[in-house]
Tab-separated table of C-alpha atoms in Angstrom:
chain	number	residue	atom	x	y	z
A	25	MET	CA	-31.685	-43.420	-31.116
A	26	ASN	CA	-31.910	-41.046	-34.034
A	27	ASP	CA	-34.479	-41.393	-36.797
A	28	ASP	CA	-34.010	-39.425	-39.990
A	29	GLY	CA	-35.471	-36.128	-38.909
A	30	ARG	CA	-35.053	-36.124	-35.122
A	31	SER	CA	-32.188	-36.615	-32.708
A	32	ASP	CA	-31.731	-37.372	-29.035
A	33	ILE	CA	-29.204	-34.865	-27.768
A	34	SER	CA	-27.916	-33.472	-24.536
A	35	LEU	CA	-27.223	-29.774	-24.247
A	36	ARG	CA	-25.049	-28.403	-21.496
A	37	VAL	CA	-26.304	-24.901	-20.724
A	38	ASN	CA	-24.987	-22.716	-17.899
A	39	ASP	CA	-23.395	-25.781	-16.242
A	40	VAL	CA	-26.599	-27.858	-16.344
A	41	THR	CA	-27.067	-30.823	-18.698
A	42	HIS	CA	-30.462	-31.234	-20.399
A	43	GLY	CA	-31.574	-34.286	-22.381
A	44	LEU	CA	-33.757	-33.391	-25.369
A	45	ASN	CA	-35.327	-35.054	-28.380
A	46	VAL	CA	-35.252	-32.410	-31.093
A	47	ASP	CA	-36.346	-32.041	-34.679
A	48	ASN	CA	-33.032	-31.559	-36.506
A	49	ARG	CA	-34.421	-28.295	-37.861
A	50	THR	CA	-34.571	-26.754	-34.396
A	51	THR	CA	-32.151	-23.906	-33.942
A	52	LEU	CA	-30.236	-23.582	-30.703
A	53	LEU	CA	-32.159	-20.344	-30.106
A	54	ASP	CA	-35.529	-22.089	-30.315
A	55	ALA	CA	-34.306	-24.978	-28.150
A	56	LEU	CA	-33.108	-22.555	-25.466
A	57	ARG	CA	-36.273	-20.491	-25.481
A	58	ASP	CA	-38.997	-23.073	-26.129
A	59	ALA	CA	-37.632	-26.330	-24.710
A	60	LEU	CA	-35.489	-25.031	-21.853
A	61	ASP	CA	-37.455	-21.872	-21.026
A	62	LEU	CA	-34.293	-19.764	-21.145
A	63	THR	CA	-35.913	-16.749	-22.756
A	64	GLY	CA	-33.092	-14.285	-22.121
A	65	SER	CA	-31.708	-14.938	-25.601
A	66	LYS	CA	-33.907	-12.966	-27.987
A	67	LYS	CA	-35.116	-13.611	-31.525
A	68	GLY	CA	-34.712	-10.471	-33.594
A	69	CYS	CA	-34.046	-11.218	-37.260
A	70	ASP	CA	-33.562	-15.012	-36.962
A	71	ARG	CA	-30.993	-14.574	-39.798
A	72	GLY	CA	-27.717	-13.890	-38.028
A	73	GLN	CA	-27.884	-10.202	-38.804
A	74	CYS	CA	-28.943	-8.526	-35.545
A	75	GLY	CA	-27.049	-10.370	-32.785
A	76	ALA	CA	-29.950	-10.400	-30.274
A	77	CYS	CA	-29.609	-14.196	-29.954
A	78	THR	CA	-25.859	-14.148	-29.211
A	79	VAL	CA	-24.673	-16.835	-26.766
A	80	LEU	CA	-21.251	-18.255	-25.931
A	81	LEU	CA	-20.218	-21.728	-27.121
A	82	ASP	CA	-17.098	-22.878	-25.283
A	83	GLY	CA	-16.538	-19.214	-24.438
A	84	ARG	CA	-16.854	-17.956	-27.993
A	85	ARG	CA	-19.726	-15.755	-29.097
A	86	VAL	CA	-21.999	-17.111	-31.838
A	87	VAL	CA	-25.504	-16.392	-33.093
A	88	SER	CA	-27.816	-19.125	-31.809
A	89	CYS	CA	-30.359	-18.534	-34.609
A	90	LEU	CA	-27.990	-19.992	-37.230
A	91	THR	CA	-26.673	-22.718	-34.928
A	92	LEU	CA	-28.621	-25.968	-35.081
A	93	ALA	CA	-29.372	-27.389	-31.637
A	94	VAL	CA	-28.184	-30.804	-32.778
A	95	ALA	CA	-24.860	-29.282	-33.838
A	96	ALA	CA	-24.362	-27.627	-30.430
A	97	GLU	CA	-24.225	-30.945	-28.581
A	98	GLY	CA	-20.906	-31.384	-26.830
A	99	THR	CA	-20.239	-27.703	-26.243
A	100	GLU	CA	-20.482	-25.619	-23.071
A	101	ILE	CA	-23.288	-23.155	-23.790
A	102	THR	CA	-23.502	-19.915	-21.819
A	103	THR	CA	-26.567	-17.710	-22.152
A	104	VAL	CA	-27.238	-14.358	-20.550
A	105	GLU	CA	-28.819	-16.271	-17.629
A	106	GLY	CA	-25.404	-17.831	-17.034
A	107	LEU	CA	-23.527	-14.527	-16.852
A	108	ALA	CA	-24.647	-13.971	-13.257
A	109	PRO	CA	-25.284	-17.501	-11.974
A	110	ASP	CA	-25.410	-16.571	-8.301
A	111	GLY	CA	-27.490	-13.461	-8.862
A	112	GLU	CA	-24.423	-11.254	-8.536
A	113	LEU	CA	-24.092	-9.086	-11.642
A	114	ARG	CA	-20.701	-9.047	-13.271
A	115	PRO	CA	-18.894	-5.739	-13.891
A	116	LEU	CA	-20.053	-5.596	-17.528
A	117	GLN	CA	-23.689	-5.866	-16.470
A	118	ARG	CA	-23.264	-3.230	-13.766
A	119	ALA	CA	-21.612	-0.921	-16.294
A	120	PHE	CA	-24.577	-1.323	-18.682
A	121	ILE	CA	-26.924	-0.277	-15.865
A	122	GLN	CA	-24.784	2.576	-14.548
A	123	LEU	CA	-24.040	4.028	-17.984
A	124	ASP	CA	-27.508	3.479	-19.476
A	125	GLY	CA	-26.381	0.948	-22.096
A	126	PHE	CA	-29.905	0.162	-23.227
A	127	GLN	CA	-33.367	1.600	-23.664
A	128	CYS	CA	-35.977	-1.060	-24.512
A	129	GLY	CA	-33.596	-3.864	-23.562
A	130	TYR	CA	-34.430	-6.273	-26.374
A	131	CYS	CA	-30.871	-6.379	-27.741
A	132	THR	CA	-29.210	-6.263	-24.325
A	133	SER	CA	-28.747	-9.964	-23.604
A	134	GLY	CA	-27.079	-10.327	-26.997
A	135	GLN	CA	-24.970	-7.218	-26.417
A	136	LEU	CA	-23.825	-8.608	-23.050
A	137	CYS	CA	-22.904	-12.071	-24.325
A	138	SER	CA	-21.203	-10.526	-27.349
A	139	ALA	CA	-19.207	-8.105	-25.185
A	140	VAL	CA	-18.054	-10.941	-22.889
A	141	GLY	CA	-16.810	-12.867	-25.932
A	142	MET	CA	-15.328	-9.769	-27.524
A	143	LEU	CA	-13.349	-8.763	-24.436
A	144	ALA	CA	-11.919	-12.294	-24.257
A	145	GLU	CA	-10.956	-12.095	-27.951
A	146	HIS	CA	-9.128	-8.835	-27.364
A	147	ALA	CA	-7.399	-10.210	-24.276
A	148	ALA	CA	-6.257	-13.170	-26.379
A	149	GLY	CA	-4.588	-10.745	-28.791
A	150	TRP	CA	-6.986	-11.034	-31.707
A	151	PRO	CA	-6.850	-8.072	-34.082
A	152	SER	CA	-9.936	-6.548	-35.701
A	153	ALA	CA	-10.721	-4.778	-38.961
A	154	ALA	CA	-10.055	-1.527	-37.089
A	155	THR	CA	-6.557	-2.642	-36.057
A	156	VAL	CA	-3.965	-0.716	-38.059
A	157	ASP	CA	-1.167	-3.291	-37.823
A	158	VAL	CA	-2.577	-6.821	-37.634
A	159	SER	CA	0.878	-8.346	-37.242
A	160	ALA	CA	1.285	-6.735	-33.801
A	161	ASP	CA	-0.124	-8.275	-30.604
A	162	ALA	CA	-3.536	-6.612	-30.313
A	163	SER	CA	-3.872	-7.331	-26.590
A	164	ALA	CA	-1.016	-4.929	-25.989
A	165	GLN	CA	-3.060	-2.155	-27.604
A	166	GLU	CA	-5.767	-0.583	-25.497
A	167	LEU	CA	-9.306	-0.847	-26.757
A	168	ASP	CA	-10.765	2.438	-27.928
A	169	ALA	CA	-14.214	3.420	-29.162
A	170	VAL	CA	-13.313	2.697	-32.796
A	171	GLU	CA	-12.204	-0.831	-31.898
A	172	VAL	CA	-15.296	-1.478	-29.770
A	173	ARG	CA	-17.652	-0.269	-32.489
A	174	GLU	CA	-15.987	-2.523	-35.067
A	175	ARG	CA	-15.795	-5.554	-32.785
A	176	MET	CA	-19.436	-5.142	-31.678
A	177	SER	CA	-20.837	-4.464	-35.173
A	178	GLY	CA	-22.708	-7.780	-35.148
A	179	ASN	CA	-25.094	-6.453	-32.492
A	180	LEU	CA	-27.744	-3.967	-33.570
A	181	CYS	CA	-29.630	-1.661	-31.214
A	182	ARG	CA	-32.779	-0.192	-32.711
A	183	CYS	CA	-33.018	2.309	-29.815
A	184	GLY	CA	-29.591	3.623	-30.763
A	185	ALA	CA	-28.014	3.210	-27.351
A	186	TYR	CA	-24.650	2.691	-29.018
A	187	PRO	CA	-22.740	5.564	-27.325
A	188	SER	CA	-23.607	4.175	-23.888
A	189	ILE	CA	-22.946	0.587	-24.920
A	190	VAL	CA	-19.491	1.582	-26.148
A	191	ARG	CA	-18.795	3.427	-22.874
A	192	ALA	CA	-19.953	0.436	-20.805
A	193	VAL	CA	-17.721	-1.964	-22.741
A	194	LEU	CA	-14.743	0.398	-22.520
A	195	GLU	CA	-15.207	0.875	-18.787
A	196	THR	CA	-15.324	-2.897	-18.292
A	197	ALA	CA	-12.209	-3.317	-20.427
A	198	ASP	CA	-10.407	-0.751	-18.262
A	199	GLN	CA	-11.401	-2.593	-15.080
A	200	GLN	CA	-10.253	-5.914	-16.517
A	201	ALA	CA	-6.938	-4.382	-17.587
A	202	VAL	CA	-6.383	-3.178	-14.009
A	203	THR	CA	-7.087	-6.599	-12.517
A	204	ARG	CA	-5.080	-8.485	-15.150
B	3	MET	CA	-37.215	-25.670	-43.614
B	4	LYS	CA	-37.327	-29.148	-45.163
B	5	GLU	CA	-36.613	-32.131	-42.923
B	6	PHE	CA	-33.095	-33.510	-42.983
B	7	GLY	CA	-30.974	-36.150	-41.331
B	8	TYR	CA	-27.917	-35.176	-39.287
B	9	ARG	CA	-24.676	-37.115	-38.990
B	10	ARG	CA	-21.533	-36.086	-37.169
B	11	VAL	CA	-18.396	-37.651	-38.634
B	12	LYS	CA	-14.914	-38.188	-37.206
B	13	HIS	CA	-13.107	-39.478	-40.311
B	14	VAL	CA	-12.832	-38.003	-43.802
B	15	GLN	CA	-13.630	-41.374	-45.412
B	16	GLU	CA	-16.838	-41.581	-43.395
B	17	ALA	CA	-17.886	-38.136	-44.657
B	18	LEU	CA	-17.106	-39.057	-48.271
B	19	ALA	CA	-19.035	-42.339	-48.021
B	20	LEU	CA	-22.129	-40.592	-46.650
B	21	THR	CA	-22.283	-38.055	-49.471
B	22	ALA	CA	-21.492	-40.708	-52.097
B	23	ASN	CA	-24.571	-42.651	-50.983
B	24	ASP	CA	-26.850	-39.605	-50.811
B	25	THR	CA	-26.511	-36.972	-53.514
B	26	GLY	CA	-28.823	-34.686	-51.515
B	27	ALA	CA	-26.418	-34.623	-48.569
B	28	ARG	CA	-24.426	-31.487	-47.816
B	29	TYR	CA	-21.447	-30.878	-45.574
B	30	LEU	CA	-22.138	-28.648	-42.572
B	31	GLY	CA	-19.394	-26.295	-41.371
B	32	GLY	CA	-20.396	-23.199	-39.427
B	33	GLY	CA	-23.727	-23.153	-41.241
B	34	THR	CA	-23.767	-19.361	-41.420
B	35	ASN	CA	-24.759	-19.384	-45.096
B	36	LEU	CA	-26.229	-22.891	-45.474
B	37	VAL	CA	-28.626	-22.783	-42.484
B	38	ASP	CA	-29.710	-19.267	-43.468
B	39	LEU	CA	-30.571	-20.463	-46.992
B	40	MET	CA	-32.262	-23.599	-45.625
B	41	LYS	CA	-34.717	-21.415	-43.720
B	42	ASP	CA	-36.155	-20.240	-47.052
B	43	GLU	CA	-35.718	-23.692	-48.630
B	44	ILE	CA	-33.305	-22.184	-51.153
B	45	GLU	CA	-31.099	-24.996	-49.913
B	46	ALA	CA	-32.915	-28.199	-48.973
B	47	PRO	CA	-30.384	-30.939	-48.171
B	48	SER	CA	-31.659	-34.431	-47.374
B	49	GLN	CA	-28.874	-34.832	-44.862
B	50	LEU	CA	-26.281	-32.663	-43.129
B	51	VAL	CA	-22.884	-34.263	-42.634
B	52	ASP	CA	-21.297	-32.234	-39.835
B	53	VAL	CA	-17.593	-32.039	-40.658
B	54	ARG	CA	-16.486	-29.713	-37.864
B	55	PHE	CA	-15.146	-32.581	-35.765
B	56	LEU	CA	-12.870	-33.949	-38.479
B	57	PRO	CA	-9.158	-33.572	-37.699
B	58	LEU	CA	-8.866	-30.725	-40.222
B	59	SER	CA	-8.529	-27.756	-37.899
B	60	GLY	CA	-5.527	-25.527	-37.382
B	61	VAL	CA	-2.744	-23.714	-39.223
B	62	ARG	CA	0.487	-25.580	-39.881
B	63	GLU	CA	3.740	-25.102	-41.757
B	64	ALA	CA	3.536	-26.495	-45.287
B	65	PRO	CA	6.380	-28.571	-46.794
B	66	ASP	CA	7.302	-25.745	-49.206
B	67	GLY	CA	7.752	-23.266	-46.351
B	68	GLY	CA	4.299	-21.740	-46.766
B	69	LEU	CA	1.255	-22.265	-44.572
B	70	ALA	CA	-1.623	-24.748	-44.742
B	71	ILE	CA	-4.902	-23.737	-43.132
B	72	GLY	CA	-7.159	-26.679	-42.278
B	73	ALA	CA	-10.650	-26.572	-43.750
B	74	THR	CA	-12.471	-26.604	-40.420
B	75	THR	CA	-10.341	-23.831	-38.909
B	76	SER	CA	-12.697	-21.051	-37.906
B	77	ASN	CA	-12.406	-17.771	-39.747
B	78	SER	CA	-11.501	-16.163	-36.404
B	79	ASP	CA	-8.664	-18.576	-35.720
B	80	ALA	CA	-7.298	-18.178	-39.247
B	81	ALA	CA	-7.322	-14.383	-38.925
B	82	ALA	CA	-5.773	-14.410	-35.458
B	83	HIS	CA	-2.979	-16.876	-36.220
B	84	PRO	CA	0.380	-15.145	-35.654
B	85	GLU	CA	2.002	-16.586	-38.784
B	86	VAL	CA	-0.926	-15.630	-41.001
B	87	ARG	CA	-0.721	-12.105	-39.576
B	88	ARG	CA	3.043	-11.921	-40.018
B	89	ARG	CA	3.474	-13.548	-43.436
B	90	TYR	CA	0.121	-12.938	-45.141
B	91	PRO	CA	-1.329	-9.906	-43.301
B	92	ALA	CA	-3.773	-9.069	-46.124
B	93	LEU	CA	-5.425	-12.441	-45.529
B	94	SER	CA	-5.937	-11.702	-41.854
B	95	GLN	CA	-7.312	-8.253	-42.748
B	96	ALA	CA	-9.648	-9.709	-45.356
B	97	VAL	CA	-11.132	-12.289	-42.982
B	98	LEU	CA	-11.576	-9.619	-40.306
B	99	ALA	CA	-13.349	-7.380	-42.830
B	100	GLY	CA	-15.999	-10.050	-43.374
B	101	ALA	CA	-19.280	-10.585	-41.503
B	102	SER	CA	-19.346	-10.072	-37.704
B	103	GLY	CA	-17.397	-11.385	-34.729
B	104	GLN	CA	-20.086	-13.984	-34.063
B	105	LEU	CA	-20.191	-15.245	-37.653
B	106	ARG	CA	-16.392	-15.388	-37.932
B	107	ASN	CA	-16.316	-17.588	-34.824
B	108	MET	CA	-18.798	-19.981	-36.446
B	109	ALA	CA	-17.655	-19.939	-40.075
B	110	THR	CA	-14.984	-22.332	-41.310
B	111	VAL	CA	-12.339	-21.666	-43.951
B	112	GLY	CA	-13.700	-24.409	-46.227
B	113	GLY	CA	-17.241	-23.165	-45.760
B	114	ASN	CA	-16.244	-19.593	-46.519
B	115	LEU	CA	-15.013	-20.742	-49.944
B	116	LEU	CA	-18.278	-22.581	-50.564
B	117	GLN	CA	-20.692	-19.819	-49.558
B	118	ARG	CA	-22.985	-19.118	-52.461
B	119	THR	CA	-22.381	-16.396	-55.015
B	120	ARG	CA	-25.582	-14.523	-54.452
B	121	CYS	CA	-27.685	-11.379	-54.558
B	122	ALA	CA	-30.986	-10.284	-53.009
B	123	TYR	CA	-32.986	-11.860	-55.857
B	124	PHE	CA	-31.332	-15.231	-55.182
B	125	ALA	CA	-32.362	-14.908	-51.540
B	126	ASP	CA	-35.986	-14.084	-52.433
B	127	PRO	CA	-37.957	-17.209	-53.416
B	128	SER	CA	-40.770	-15.035	-54.830
B	129	GLU	CA	-38.443	-13.825	-57.615
B	130	PRO	CA	-37.069	-15.769	-60.580
B	131	CYS	CA	-33.323	-16.553	-60.473
B	132	ASN	CA	-31.240	-18.603	-62.888
B	133	LYS	CA	-29.005	-19.693	-60.053
B	134	ARG	CA	-31.889	-20.972	-57.937
B	135	LEU	CA	-34.079	-22.200	-60.800
B	136	PRO	CA	-32.052	-22.507	-64.026
B	137	GLY	CA	-33.861	-20.949	-66.986
B	138	SER	CA	-36.240	-18.822	-64.905
B	139	GLY	CA	-34.487	-15.542	-65.733
B	140	CYS	CA	-32.377	-12.880	-64.031
B	141	PRO	CA	-34.362	-9.985	-62.557
B	142	ALA	CA	-31.178	-8.186	-61.474
B	143	LEU	CA	-30.108	-7.450	-65.048
B	144	PRO	CA	-33.042	-5.081	-65.726
B	145	GLY	CA	-33.656	-4.455	-62.005
B	146	GLU	CA	-31.717	-3.432	-58.894
B	147	HIS	CA	-28.055	-4.089	-59.582
B	148	HIS	CA	-26.032	-1.191	-58.269
B	149	ASN	CA	-23.870	-3.590	-56.223
B	150	HIS	CA	-23.515	-6.318	-58.866
B	151	ALA	CA	-20.708	-7.444	-61.175
B	152	ILE	CA	-18.707	-5.407	-63.668
B	153	PHE	CA	-16.479	-8.235	-64.936
B	154	ASP	CA	-17.317	-11.455	-66.741
B	155	TRP	CA	-21.041	-11.578	-65.960
B	156	SER	CA	-23.491	-13.143	-68.376
B	157	ARG	CA	-27.126	-12.411	-69.115
B	158	HIS	CA	-27.878	-15.439	-66.933
B	159	CYS	CA	-26.423	-13.988	-63.714
B	160	VAL	CA	-24.768	-10.767	-62.548
B	161	ALA	CA	-24.276	-11.597	-58.836
B	162	THR	CA	-20.935	-11.211	-57.063
B	163	HIS	CA	-19.101	-13.604	-54.753
B	164	PRO	CA	-19.263	-12.111	-51.255
B	165	SER	CA	-16.158	-13.661	-49.654
B	166	ASP	CA	-13.448	-11.265	-48.519
B	167	MET	CA	-11.159	-14.130	-47.538
B	168	ALA	CA	-11.170	-15.581	-51.046
B	169	VAL	CA	-10.034	-12.262	-52.540
B	170	ALA	CA	-6.902	-12.264	-50.400
B	171	LEU	CA	-6.349	-15.979	-51.111
B	172	ALA	CA	-6.452	-15.143	-54.835
B	173	ALA	CA	-3.778	-12.459	-54.450
B	174	PHE	CA	-1.567	-14.956	-52.566
B	175	ASP	CA	-1.855	-17.765	-55.187
B	176	ALA	CA	-3.620	-20.059	-52.713
B	177	VAL	CA	-4.334	-23.706	-53.525
B	178	VAL	CA	-7.462	-25.584	-52.424
B	179	HIS	CA	-6.880	-29.176	-51.268
B	180	TYR	CA	-9.731	-31.668	-51.248
B	181	GLU	CA	-10.516	-35.362	-50.968
B	182	THR	CA	-12.811	-37.597	-52.958
B	183	LEU	CA	-13.220	-41.369	-52.799
B	184	ASP	CA	-10.446	-41.432	-55.454
B	185	GLY	CA	-8.024	-39.809	-53.004
B	186	PRO	CA	-6.569	-36.362	-52.384
B	187	ALA	CA	-6.387	-33.692	-55.086
B	188	GLU	CA	-5.815	-29.955	-55.346
B	189	ILE	CA	-6.845	-27.037	-57.480
B	190	PRO	CA	-5.481	-23.470	-57.595
B	191	LEU	CA	-7.913	-20.929	-56.208
B	192	SER	CA	-7.707	-19.141	-59.568
B	193	GLU	CA	-9.431	-22.173	-61.145
B	194	PHE	CA	-11.678	-23.049	-58.211
B	195	TYR	CA	-14.608	-20.809	-59.166
B	196	LEU	CA	-16.217	-21.397	-62.567
B	197	PRO	CA	-17.039	-18.542	-64.952
B	198	VAL	CA	-20.785	-17.766	-64.925
B	199	GLY	CA	-21.436	-18.570	-68.590
B	200	ASP	CA	-24.860	-20.141	-69.033
B	201	THR	CA	-24.585	-22.278	-65.870
B	202	PRO	CA	-24.686	-19.836	-62.955
B	203	HIS	CA	-25.981	-22.608	-60.664
B	204	ARG	CA	-22.602	-24.345	-61.017
B	205	GLU	CA	-20.194	-22.293	-58.950
B	206	THR	CA	-17.046	-24.320	-58.311
B	207	ALA	CA	-14.882	-26.883	-60.042
B	208	LEU	CA	-15.069	-29.279	-57.071
B	209	PRO	CA	-16.208	-32.774	-58.110
B	210	PRO	CA	-19.518	-33.944	-56.583
B	211	GLY	CA	-19.077	-35.111	-52.988
B	212	ALA	CA	-15.572	-33.640	-52.695
B	213	LEU	CA	-14.575	-32.439	-49.234
B	214	ILE	CA	-12.228	-29.480	-48.909
B	215	THR	CA	-9.488	-30.414	-46.443
B	216	ALA	CA	-7.186	-27.382	-46.473
B	217	VAL	CA	-6.123	-24.200	-48.219
B	218	SER	CA	-2.407	-23.664	-48.691
B	219	LEU	CA	-0.469	-20.457	-49.176
B	220	PRO	CA	2.811	-20.827	-51.057
B	221	LYS	CA	6.006	-19.549	-49.475
B	222	SER	CA	6.794	-17.591	-52.633
B	223	ALA	CA	3.691	-15.448	-52.115
B	224	ALA	CA	4.398	-14.562	-48.469
B	225	CYS	CA	4.434	-10.797	-48.304
B	226	PRO	CA	4.389	-8.640	-45.163
B	227	ARG	CA	3.946	-5.699	-47.554
B	228	SER	CA	0.340	-6.631	-48.308
B	229	ARG	CA	-2.984	-5.047	-47.573
B	230	TYR	CA	-6.731	-5.658	-47.894
B	231	ARG	CA	-8.952	-2.636	-48.231
B	232	LYS	CA	-12.721	-2.867	-48.461
B	233	VAL	CA	-15.154	-0.158	-49.508
B	234	ARG	CA	-18.747	-0.697	-48.426
B	235	GLU	CA	-21.945	1.193	-47.810
B	236	ARG	CA	-21.502	1.248	-44.028
B	237	ALA	CA	-18.403	1.083	-41.867
B	238	SER	CA	-18.748	-2.541	-40.771
B	239	TYR	CA	-20.692	-5.758	-41.287
B	240	ALA	CA	-21.599	-5.260	-44.950
B	241	PHE	CA	-20.552	-6.909	-48.204
B	242	ALA	CA	-17.963	-5.113	-50.304
B	243	THR	CA	-18.908	-2.590	-52.917
B	244	VAL	CA	-15.372	-3.029	-54.195
B	245	SER	CA	-12.405	-4.435	-52.297
B	246	VAL	CA	-8.780	-5.006	-53.186
B	247	ALA	CA	-6.157	-7.371	-51.842
B	248	ALA	CA	-2.638	-6.514	-52.901
B	249	ALA	CA	0.856	-7.823	-52.171
B	250	LEU	CA	3.874	-5.953	-53.496
B	251	GLU	CA	7.568	-6.748	-53.561
B	252	LEU	CA	9.965	-3.968	-54.525
B	253	HIS	CA	13.666	-4.476	-55.253
B	254	ASP	CA	15.644	-1.262	-55.775
B	255	GLY	CA	12.537	0.480	-57.079
B	256	LEU	CA	11.639	-2.365	-59.448
B	257	VAL	CA	8.441	-4.350	-58.984
B	258	GLY	CA	9.055	-8.000	-58.098
B	259	ARG	CA	6.167	-10.339	-57.347
B	260	VAL	CA	2.911	-8.435	-57.320
B	261	GLY	CA	-0.471	-9.998	-56.581
B	262	ILE	CA	-3.679	-7.988	-56.955
B	263	ALA	CA	-7.240	-9.283	-56.618
B	264	LEU	CA	-10.565	-7.450	-56.544
B	265	GLY	CA	-13.726	-8.333	-54.635
B	266	GLY	CA	-17.299	-7.237	-55.287
B	267	VAL	CA	-16.780	-7.039	-59.028
B	268	ALA	CA	-17.412	-10.555	-60.366
B	269	SER	CA	-18.915	-13.951	-59.565
B	270	ARG	CA	-15.506	-14.903	-58.213
B	271	PRO	CA	-12.444	-13.138	-56.799
B	272	TRP	CA	-11.096	-11.130	-59.733
B	273	ARG	CA	-7.373	-11.598	-60.144
B	274	ALA	CA	-6.048	-8.421	-61.773
B	275	ARG	CA	-3.544	-10.161	-64.011
B	276	VAL	CA	-3.472	-7.374	-66.618
B	277	ALA	CA	-2.439	-4.831	-63.993
B	278	GLU	CA	0.062	-7.266	-62.454
B	279	ALA	CA	1.688	-7.907	-65.855
B	280	ALA	CA	1.947	-4.177	-66.538
B	281	LEU	CA	3.687	-3.584	-63.203
B	282	HIS	CA	5.942	-6.640	-62.919
B	283	GLY	CA	9.619	-5.999	-63.622
B	284	GLU	CA	9.093	-2.283	-64.220
B	285	PRO	CA	10.137	0.686	-62.090
B	286	PHE	CA	7.334	1.551	-59.664
B	287	THR	CA	5.950	4.976	-60.664
B	288	GLY	CA	2.646	6.733	-60.075
B	289	ALA	CA	2.021	7.051	-63.793
B	290	GLY	CA	2.843	3.396	-64.391
B	291	LEU	CA	0.490	2.362	-61.609
B	292	ARG	CA	-2.390	4.462	-62.960
B	293	ASP	CA	-1.843	3.007	-66.439
B	294	ALA	CA	-1.811	-0.530	-65.016
B	295	ALA	CA	-5.070	0.054	-63.145
B	296	GLU	CA	-6.668	1.600	-66.248
B	297	ALA	CA	-5.555	-1.372	-68.326
B	298	GLU	CA	-7.175	-3.789	-65.864
B	299	LEU	CA	-10.474	-1.931	-65.878
B	300	ALA	CA	-10.521	-1.653	-69.680
B	301	ALA	CA	-12.204	-5.071	-69.794
B	302	ALA	CA	-14.969	-4.040	-67.370
B	303	LYS	CA	-18.551	-4.129	-68.656
B	304	PRO	CA	-20.543	-2.138	-66.110
B	305	LEU	CA	-24.290	-2.604	-65.892
B	306	ARG	CA	-26.753	0.309	-66.215
B	307	ASP	CA	-26.351	1.391	-62.586
B	308	ASN	CA	-22.905	0.288	-61.422
B	309	GLY	CA	-20.467	2.207	-63.605
B	310	TYR	CA	-19.181	3.843	-60.423
B	311	LYS	CA	-17.494	0.555	-59.569
B	312	VAL	CA	-15.113	0.953	-62.519
B	313	THR	CA	-13.833	4.266	-61.168
B	314	LEU	CA	-13.811	2.934	-57.607
B	315	ALA	CA	-11.867	-0.219	-58.482
B	316	ARG	CA	-9.283	1.757	-60.455
B	317	ASN	CA	-8.803	4.277	-57.657
B	318	LEU	CA	-8.612	1.543	-55.015
B	319	ILE	CA	-5.859	-0.277	-56.893
B	320	VAL	CA	-3.901	2.965	-57.175
B	321	ALA	CA	-4.459	3.936	-53.530
B	322	VAL	CA	-3.547	0.566	-52.013
B	323	LEU	CA	-0.490	-0.060	-54.189
B	324	THR	CA	0.735	3.500	-53.559
B	325	GLU	CA	0.381	2.959	-49.819
B	326	LEU	CA	2.263	-0.342	-50.010
B	327	ALA	CA	5.088	1.173	-52.070
B	328	GLU	CA	5.526	4.020	-49.591
B	329	ARG	CA	5.930	1.722	-46.565
């Protein structure tokens, strides 16, 4: 039953379904953090500018601060907590640790979710603003630092760990290319 | 944020009926602009009608041999579509030059067209703004306006339209298709955005309650020899200072169809029809191109602090068209 300002919804997060009654004004970010206690997703700007709140909806990266919780019903939501469901870090996460892809760590969950989405976009052949010839199949072109910087530009890091983040993403891309 | 109702619709008629019965209702696409503005109560809809589940997604062949892009297609999917990339590459480039990967995944094509023409004063409720509160004044005119309009502004508003996608659509003669309770209708993109005049709060020619259903690209405008180039204050994820979308056909050294549009210079994509007319049918030469660009910028009226955009726009037209001609 929905009254004018609230809605009963179910959110499927990291393969678990949660029933919630939310104020329609609640962002997905606030629902994840406050109602579901999934505090990995961070609130930086709350305006879609910093990327700290990035999650995956049906595998695609979005900013959860500009997504209304009520509008996310019916999607498969993956947060940073869902990237290593069995406690086993995935290669991207290990690369961030090994290559020092963070300092304070506040942006890291957003960087990780964004990189997972970004690597899938590249594998699907999506070009970027750094791609010279958009009519060619971009998945056939190897990612380089210029491509990674452009594709990850929606994620800010106030500590300036960008060189290591780029290396970690590139190393993961190389590993994925080998296993593909 | 003000309270609002939320309805998810599956049929276009259902969406139209909801907004007809509630003039405060707004359609929700990706929400990347609308939800942001709602947080400051610059937008305060009584109801959000979520249109993302309407059967309006995807790119299909149009009857004329062009392409039709459904209104709820995400910006990402539009940019990645192989036929968009092959036949209208400047459109793919323009979409990819906008916002971030996350926002392009959320944003819809219809919503991109309807994002507000805006500047920092519009986004700041503590400042007056004729767009937000008609008659309250424009602080940008005497204030900070280095990235504002050089064409067709009025003393009521000097903000620019931030869409990159719409600039490329302008160069490709795109047509916006929409539905009202009276049935389907269409309007060329060149007439979609209203001049600022003394009503800067009225931005488009869409009738009240109209729902954009698709944007079509005519076959005649398809042009692999096309390019979008965007100049901005940082390398990525920033609005344009000046951008240009250009499509050029050459036949034995003579200019055939040429489409040129500028972004970051006006309250709407600025179709450079003066430059196009100077080039069309003539031999393509460097001198002719420079004259055409100069002729286009002759009508510019820069503000106190943005005269650099006149030089930049002229040079961008020359650089991009030169590059296209040399391919």
